[in-house]
Amino acid sequence: MSGVLELTAAAAVEQIAAGSLSAGELFDAYRARAAADRDAAESGLNCFTWVADETPAPAASMDAPVAGVPLAVKDLFCTEGVPSQSGSRILEGYLPPYTATVVRRLQEAGAGLLAKTNQDEFAMGSSNENSAYGAVRNPWDRERVPGGSSGGSAAAVAAGLAPWALGTDTGGSIRQPAALCGIVGMKPTYGSVSRYGMIAFASSLDQAGPLTRDVRDAALLLRHMVGRDECDATSLHFPGEITLPSAVRLDGVRLGVPEELTGEGIEAGVLDAFRAALAQAEALGAHVSEVRLPHAPHALSAYYVIAPAEASSNLARFDGVRYGLRAASSSKAEDPSDLLDMYTRTRHDGFGAEVKRRIMLGTYALSSGYYDAYYGRAQRVRTKISDDFRSAFDQVDLIVTPTAPTVAFKLGEKTSDPLAMYLNDFCTVPMSLAGIPAISIPCGLSQGLPVGLQIAGPAFSENRVLDAAHALERSLGFDGASARV
Amino acid sequence: MIDRDQVLHVARLARLALAEDEVEPMARELSAVLDHVAKIRELDLDGVAPTSHVVEVTGALRPDEPRPCLPREVALAQAPAVSDDGFLVPSPQA
Amino acid sequence: MEPQPVSEPARTPQPPVGGPIEDDLYEPVIGLEIHVQLATATKMFCGCALSFGEPPNTRTCPVCLGLPGSLPVVNARAVHFGLMIGLALGSQLAPRSIFHRKNYFYPDLPKGYQISQYDEPLCLGGHLGDVRIHRVHLEEDAAKLIHVGASGRIHGSDASIVDFNRGGTPLAEVVTEPDVRSAEQAGEWLKLLRVTLRQLGVSDVNMEEGSLRCDANISLRPAGQEELGVKTELKNMNSFRFIERGIKAEIARQEKILRGGGHVVQETLHFDPASGAITSLRSKEEAHDYRYFPEPDLLPVAIDQQMLDAARADMVELPAARAERLQSELGLSADSAQLLAFRGELGDFFLAALDAAVDPAPPAQALANWVTGELAPRLGDGDADAAGEDDADAGSSSDPAASRVQPSALAALVGLVAAKRVSVGAARQVLDKLVAQGGDPQAIVAAEGLAAIDGGDELAGIVAAALAANADAAQRVREGNAKAIGPIVGHVMRETKGRADGTEVARLVHEQLGA
Ligand SMILES: [Mg+2]
Ligand SMILES: [Zn+2]
């Protein structure tokens, strides 16, 4: 039985198609594991906020491209009739009347909804400690965080509780937890995957993407996610299609290493693993050189203006009127439950500390007298960052950096210092601001914990990024088995 | 960098109640982030256009064709308070 | 709907209702902002059909309910209508325009922001009549709040329910320059705007139903001064009468303050037509900060040649231009031209009738008189005074195109009258028949025996008999009392069932009396 749980999704698809594996049995096996984690309380990883209580009817056609492979989905994707709470108290028990486009597409491709995964509230966080439904633990070391905000998805895939999972990435929320959990995570080009039905954090940055055990699975999942959606005006027609990578060499591939993202602030052990991986890439035929991204050090500042500004507006709809929490009337007799009271206390009670902080930050950055100094400037920095990447890609094919500055840190270690927490996104935020695709693959261990390597390319270069990641992954031979339950 | 009055003003704009003991820590945390963010003020950004969207196309429009609406009971199903087929709220003038 | 105060509205002193003191010490300066509901099939950003009085909350979807995860997509026809309005007003059409979010909390605003346009609207500049246009932009309407009084469910306080049917209806907001100088001018100009929009077919322009709503920015300045005074904003007036009365009341209120040496406070006001009272909508400390920023869920709207061509192709002749043409090309009287131009459905019918190939052909002015003076009243006088005083709206029943009367039939009838082959009285009977059952006037004339009795012996005989039967009247006519001819002509008309031509009858009367 445990054998089937060792299969990659791609391998499971093949066996199901060949008739040597039953989709129902595979789903049941995962469902049992996921339910056990859900029920384990303190001793579990707390990956899930909901687990399917029955095996879905088999896909209409067993020819569907990923027929029978269970899928774990980050909580913030709306799933009709299934709790979709975005890690927030304000949406506790919320049952959407519709399903996110990308989830529906994957269901049509044959994937069954296995579970909803825990996350930082409204995707704001880098440790998954901001979830109203409890912190998620890192399967490599349960005293440590899995990263965030897609921490539940990353931990579930790393622990073998799901074959693959959907996450979302706004400033690193797929790549950083993938790195900290020793799995593959990819943020595609902005606009390539529909955002319809994704509970928004920062609209101009949010992108859905896969979290998987290997690069091939990431390509397989992404292949069925991309495409224009008439319900999302910012979604684009993906040129060509995502192909399953097969490259084993990197001959002639020019890899650029930006000094701005590979120096100060990156932990020594992480840099060591990163440099070793670069040496491996050269051994595979890649040409490694330095490139400059002069404005990258300012990316974090721009990001922490733009994302909270958009979030402050996106989260205004949580007002206690149409869904979600409404605070009970005030007990103060002289202050009847008027509209203002209902709004302010609903939002006080429903949002967690980090979400409130970012709503405040974003509201301030957009407010009269401050817009130009903050939001306006941040948008101009964003332009410079995109320009930096454009120039860099004139010289190299792909850019490589460590994914996160550190390995997984201890639970509680950074919760009291928001700024220290924000620095987790140092290497991932520039690509988010530029809207370009980037993948994180495990490239080694430091202190016994996984280190992630990020590979980024120009807009819509997903196939090139996946090919390089595939070649490097094979050559590095990272073994994540020890994290599996 | 951001004082108590500003925090209360912004909280009011954002319709967030803050308990008395939440105001000072909020001011401190926001100030720390804003201090960091303020580095972008040093950059020379004259003549640089702002980026609102990284997508370099213009918006596709939707044909003016009706789609099915939600049944009312579905629209109201998740509401905290409902009355007479509508969403019940404290009266704005109350 | 704009945000309203969460605190008690502050009552300002009530001015006496009535016009300003008429000594021209102060000059009113008025700018208008008009929200026009567009007559699309679906809402601005979602596929919900527009609502026309359906039960509450039956025209909603995840987008217009602001459900988590939903996204807006711009309705192409709303943009098309916006371009048509811009063309009609002579605006510059922006090749690229941007939607912004206007952030504020109110229960009728499901997302906590209204998607509107801010510094890059669809249309800039232009004019209508003597009023310059500042801009025209697209946005979404708010939902409807219905006050339901005290409710047990909300802890002993007043409650409202929200109906999202209207939420998301496409609006074009037309903003004028401050070129209006009086309440009456505001009313007249709005009527011109309304008939223009109706003629374009972009809106139902029904004020009572809220498809046209007007705000006015009003300030006073000493006559002769260039610099503007402090303005107030009078919100959401929903009839021409209220607009004029509201503006008058506000002018009077400001004038009283200024004459008393006081200062007008910049604020948003509400006019209550029932009491004539003007109340402040917002307390001063509730300063609004809408935190506009570019809507990240929508890309810029680019207007390409194809969209421009499509908007131009759908343009119709606008009232002002049509009135001018009817006068100069067809020689119609100013009144007729105005009426046919401002009631587009009558004008269209008139032009169709004029184009009909009938013999004898009707003269243009006679045809115009028959359309406006005879046909329109018979069809229910929907909006005879659209250019006049009332707010009444044209019902579809008053559109002659929807009646049984063919334009060619009316043209034929008026041609027969002009050729004196049918009398005016008989022609009215024919028109009654046409309105009731349609058909061909020539055939009705023949079937009913309504052909004019021409000036032959038959009519002369009937006139002679009439003179004999009305000897007293005949004597008075002979003595020079022209009015006395009435009973004699009436007698002839009775005898001929109205088929005789009145002028010819009068001629014969005078001939036979030698008078
Ligand atoms: Mg408006
Ligand atoms: Zn809708």
PDB file of C-alpha atoms in Angstrom, chain A residues 275-394:
ATOM      1  CA  ARG A 275      27.498  27.441  -4.899  1.00  0.00           C
ATOM      2  CA  ALA A 276      27.773  23.678  -4.992  1.00  0.00           C
ATOM      3  CA  ALA A 277      24.688  23.532  -7.211  1.00  0.00           C
ATOM      4  CA  LEU A 278      26.210  26.157  -9.520  1.00  0.00           C
ATOM      5  CA  ALA A 279      29.327  24.008  -9.857  1.00  0.00           C
ATOM      6  CA  GLN A 280      27.080  21.111 -10.756  1.00  0.00           C
ATOM      7  CA  ALA A 281      25.349  23.244 -13.386  1.00  0.00           C
ATOM      8  CA  GLU A 282      28.695  24.095 -14.930  1.00  0.00           C
ATOM      9  CA  ALA A 283      29.542  20.424 -14.968  1.00  0.00           C
ATOM     10  CA  LEU A 284      26.364  19.901 -17.001  1.00  0.00           C
ATOM     11  CA  GLY A 285      27.577  22.404 -19.558  1.00  0.00           C
ATOM     12  CA  ALA A 286      26.038  25.640 -18.295  1.00  0.00           C
ATOM     13  CA  HIS A 287      27.895  28.899 -18.565  1.00  0.00           C
ATOM     14  CA  VAL A 288      27.652  30.742 -15.218  1.00  0.00           C
ATOM     15  CA  SER A 289      28.319  34.468 -15.016  1.00  0.00           C
ATOM     16  CA  GLU A 290      27.511  37.444 -12.862  1.00  0.00           C
ATOM     17  CA  VAL A 291      24.649  39.777 -13.761  1.00  0.00           C
ATOM     18  CA  ARG A 292      23.453  42.956 -12.165  1.00  0.00           C
ATOM     19  CA  LEU A 293      19.969  43.693 -10.835  1.00  0.00           C
ATOM     20  CA  PRO A 294      20.768  47.109  -9.383  1.00  0.00           C
ATOM     21  CA  HIS A 295      17.307  47.786  -8.014  1.00  0.00           C
ATOM     22  CA  ALA A 296      16.699  44.328  -6.560  1.00  0.00           C
ATOM     23  CA  PRO A 297      17.719  45.438  -3.049  1.00  0.00           C
ATOM     24  CA  HIS A 298      14.790  47.877  -3.169  1.00  0.00           C
ATOM     25  CA  ALA A 299      12.295  45.268  -4.296  1.00  0.00           C
ATOM     26  CA  LEU A 300      11.295  44.346  -0.771  1.00  0.00           C
ATOM     27  CA  SER A 301      10.497  47.959   0.057  1.00  0.00           C
ATOM     28  CA  ALA A 302       8.399  48.394  -3.079  1.00  0.00           C
ATOM     29  CA  TYR A 303       6.681  45.095  -2.423  1.00  0.00           C
ATOM     30  CA  TYR A 304       5.790  46.000   1.151  1.00  0.00           C
ATOM     31  CA  VAL A 305       4.052  49.106  -0.145  1.00  0.00           C
ATOM     32  CA  ILE A 306       2.302  47.680  -3.222  1.00  0.00           C
ATOM     33  CA  ALA A 307       1.088  44.400  -1.738  1.00  0.00           C
ATOM     34  CA  PRO A 308      -0.386  45.910   1.456  1.00  0.00           C
ATOM     35  CA  ALA A 309      -1.951  48.760  -0.536  1.00  0.00           C
ATOM     36  CA  GLU A 310      -3.786  46.346  -2.819  1.00  0.00           C
ATOM     37  CA  ALA A 311      -4.590  44.089   0.126  1.00  0.00           C
ATOM     38  CA  SER A 312      -6.110  46.932   2.131  1.00  0.00           C
ATOM     39  CA  SER A 313      -8.602  47.398  -0.691  1.00  0.00           C
ATOM     40  CA  ASN A 314      -9.095  43.705  -1.497  1.00  0.00           C
ATOM     41  CA  LEU A 315      -9.929  42.957   2.127  1.00  0.00           C
ATOM     42  CA  ALA A 316     -12.474  45.771   2.449  1.00  0.00           C
ATOM     43  CA  ARG A 317     -15.184  43.358   1.328  1.00  0.00           C
ATOM     44  CA  PHE A 318     -14.928  41.490   4.609  1.00  0.00           C
ATOM     45  CA  ASP A 319     -17.444  43.688   6.350  1.00  0.00           C
ATOM     46  CA  GLY A 320     -19.864  41.288   8.005  1.00  0.00           C
ATOM     47  CA  VAL A 321     -22.678  41.923   5.523  1.00  0.00           C
ATOM     48  CA  ARG A 322     -22.820  39.125   2.943  1.00  0.00           C
ATOM     49  CA  TYR A 323     -20.680  36.295   4.360  1.00  0.00           C
ATOM     50  CA  GLY A 324     -18.279  35.411   7.068  1.00  0.00           C
ATOM     51  CA  LEU A 325     -18.011  36.676  10.576  1.00  0.00           C
ATOM     52  CA  ARG A 326     -20.097  39.498  12.003  1.00  0.00           C
ATOM     53  CA  ALA A 327     -19.158  40.640  15.479  1.00  0.00           C
ATOM     54  CA  ALA A 328     -21.994  40.485  17.979  1.00  0.00           C
ATOM     55  CA  SER A 329     -23.415  43.800  19.040  1.00  0.00           C
ATOM     56  CA  SER A 330     -21.400  45.862  21.441  1.00  0.00           C
ATOM     57  CA  SER A 331     -22.209  45.356  25.087  1.00  0.00           C
ATOM     58  CA  LYS A 332     -21.749  49.033  25.854  1.00  0.00           C
ATOM     59  CA  ALA A 333     -25.287  50.252  26.474  1.00  0.00           C
ATOM     60  CA  GLU A 334     -24.567  53.825  25.441  1.00  0.00           C
ATOM     61  CA  ASP A 335     -23.110  52.638  22.157  1.00  0.00           C
ATOM     62  CA  PRO A 336     -25.775  50.803  20.221  1.00  0.00           C
ATOM     63  CA  SER A 337     -24.778  48.431  17.507  1.00  0.00           C
ATOM     64  CA  ASP A 338     -24.583  50.919  14.695  1.00  0.00           C
ATOM     65  CA  LEU A 339     -23.044  50.321  11.316  1.00  0.00           C
ATOM     66  CA  LEU A 340     -19.619  51.714  12.181  1.00  0.00           C
ATOM     67  CA  ASP A 341     -19.507  49.565  15.292  1.00  0.00           C
ATOM     68  CA  MET A 342     -20.408  46.480  13.280  1.00  0.00           C
ATOM     69  CA  TYR A 343     -17.702  47.155  10.700  1.00  0.00           C
ATOM     70  CA  THR A 344     -14.880  47.988  13.046  1.00  0.00           C
ATOM     71  CA  ARG A 345     -15.467  45.207  15.541  1.00  0.00           C
ATOM     72  CA  THR A 346     -16.154  42.571  12.887  1.00  0.00           C
ATOM     73  CA  ARG A 347     -12.837  43.420  11.300  1.00  0.00           C
ATOM     74  CA  HIS A 348     -11.056  43.679  14.628  1.00  0.00           C
ATOM     75  CA  ASP A 349     -12.283  40.263  15.705  1.00  0.00           C
ATOM     76  CA  GLY A 350     -12.035  38.574  12.300  1.00  0.00           C
ATOM     77  CA  PHE A 351      -8.556  39.565  11.152  1.00  0.00           C
ATOM     78  CA  GLY A 352      -5.325  38.409  12.744  1.00  0.00           C
ATOM     79  CA  ALA A 353      -2.444  40.655  13.778  1.00  0.00           C
ATOM     80  CA  GLU A 354      -0.407  40.452  10.567  1.00  0.00           C
ATOM     81  CA  VAL A 355      -3.423  41.072   8.349  1.00  0.00           C
ATOM     82  CA  LYS A 356      -4.371  44.112  10.414  1.00  0.00           C
ATOM     83  CA  ARG A 357      -0.806  45.368  10.196  1.00  0.00           C
ATOM     84  CA  ARG A 358      -0.822  45.125   6.404  1.00  0.00           C
ATOM     85  CA  ILE A 359      -4.273  46.665   6.067  1.00  0.00           C
ATOM     86  CA  MET A 360      -3.023  49.578   8.159  1.00  0.00           C
ATOM     87  CA  LEU A 361       0.185  49.832   6.161  1.00  0.00           C
ATOM     88  CA  GLY A 362      -1.638  49.745   2.836  1.00  0.00           C
ATOM     89  CA  THR A 363      -4.341  52.171   3.901  1.00  0.00           C
ATOM     90  CA  TYR A 364      -1.659  54.579   5.052  1.00  0.00           C
ATOM     91  CA  ALA A 365       0.338  54.214   1.822  1.00  0.00           C
ATOM     92  CA  LEU A 366      -2.728  55.086  -0.284  1.00  0.00           C
ATOM     93  CA  SER A 367      -4.056  57.824   1.937  1.00  0.00           C
ATOM     94  CA  SER A 368      -4.241  61.436   0.989  1.00  0.00           C
ATOM     95  CA  GLY A 369      -0.837  63.101   1.207  1.00  0.00           C
ATOM     96  CA  TYR A 370       1.139  59.842   1.226  1.00  0.00           C
ATOM     97  CA  TYR A 371       0.176  58.228  -2.084  1.00  0.00           C
ATOM     98  CA  ASP A 372       2.977  59.752  -4.121  1.00  0.00           C
ATOM     99  CA  ALA A 373       5.670  59.162  -1.521  1.00  0.00           C
ATOM    100  CA  TYR A 374       4.744  55.518  -1.059  1.00  0.00           C
ATOM    101  CA  TYR A 375       2.478  53.931  -3.624  1.00  0.00           C
ATOM    102  CA  GLY A 376       3.521  56.150  -6.511  1.00  0.00           C
ATOM    103  CA  ARG A 377       7.229  55.654  -5.813  1.00  0.00           C
ATOM    104  CA  ALA A 378       6.850  51.930  -5.262  1.00  0.00           C
ATOM    105  CA  GLN A 379       5.233  51.580  -8.685  1.00  0.00           C
ATOM    106  CA  ARG A 380       8.187  53.411 -10.232  1.00  0.00           C
ATOM    107  CA  VAL A 381      10.636  51.132  -8.438  1.00  0.00           C
ATOM    108  CA  ARG A 382       8.636  48.283  -9.905  1.00  0.00           C
ATOM    109  CA  THR A 383       9.291  49.664 -13.377  1.00  0.00           C
ATOM    110  CA  LYS A 384      13.045  49.843 -12.644  1.00  0.00           C
ATOM    111  CA  ILE A 385      13.066  46.262 -11.403  1.00  0.00           C
ATOM    112  CA  SER A 386      11.377  45.033 -14.592  1.00  0.00           C
ATOM    113  CA  ASP A 387      13.916  47.024 -16.603  1.00  0.00           C
ATOM    114  CA  ASP A 388      16.770  45.413 -14.638  1.00  0.00           C
ATOM    115  CA  PHE A 389      15.510  41.949 -15.530  1.00  0.00           C
ATOM    116  CA  ARG A 390      15.087  42.893 -19.177  1.00  0.00           C
ATOM    117  CA  SER A 391      18.697  44.033 -19.367  1.00  0.00           C
ATOM    118  CA  ALA A 392      19.904  40.960 -17.509  1.00  0.00           C
ATOM    119  CA  PHE A 393      18.061  38.660 -19.899  1.00  0.00           C
ATOM    120  CA  ASP A 394      19.889  40.307 -22.763  1.00  0.00           C
TER     121      ASP A 394
END
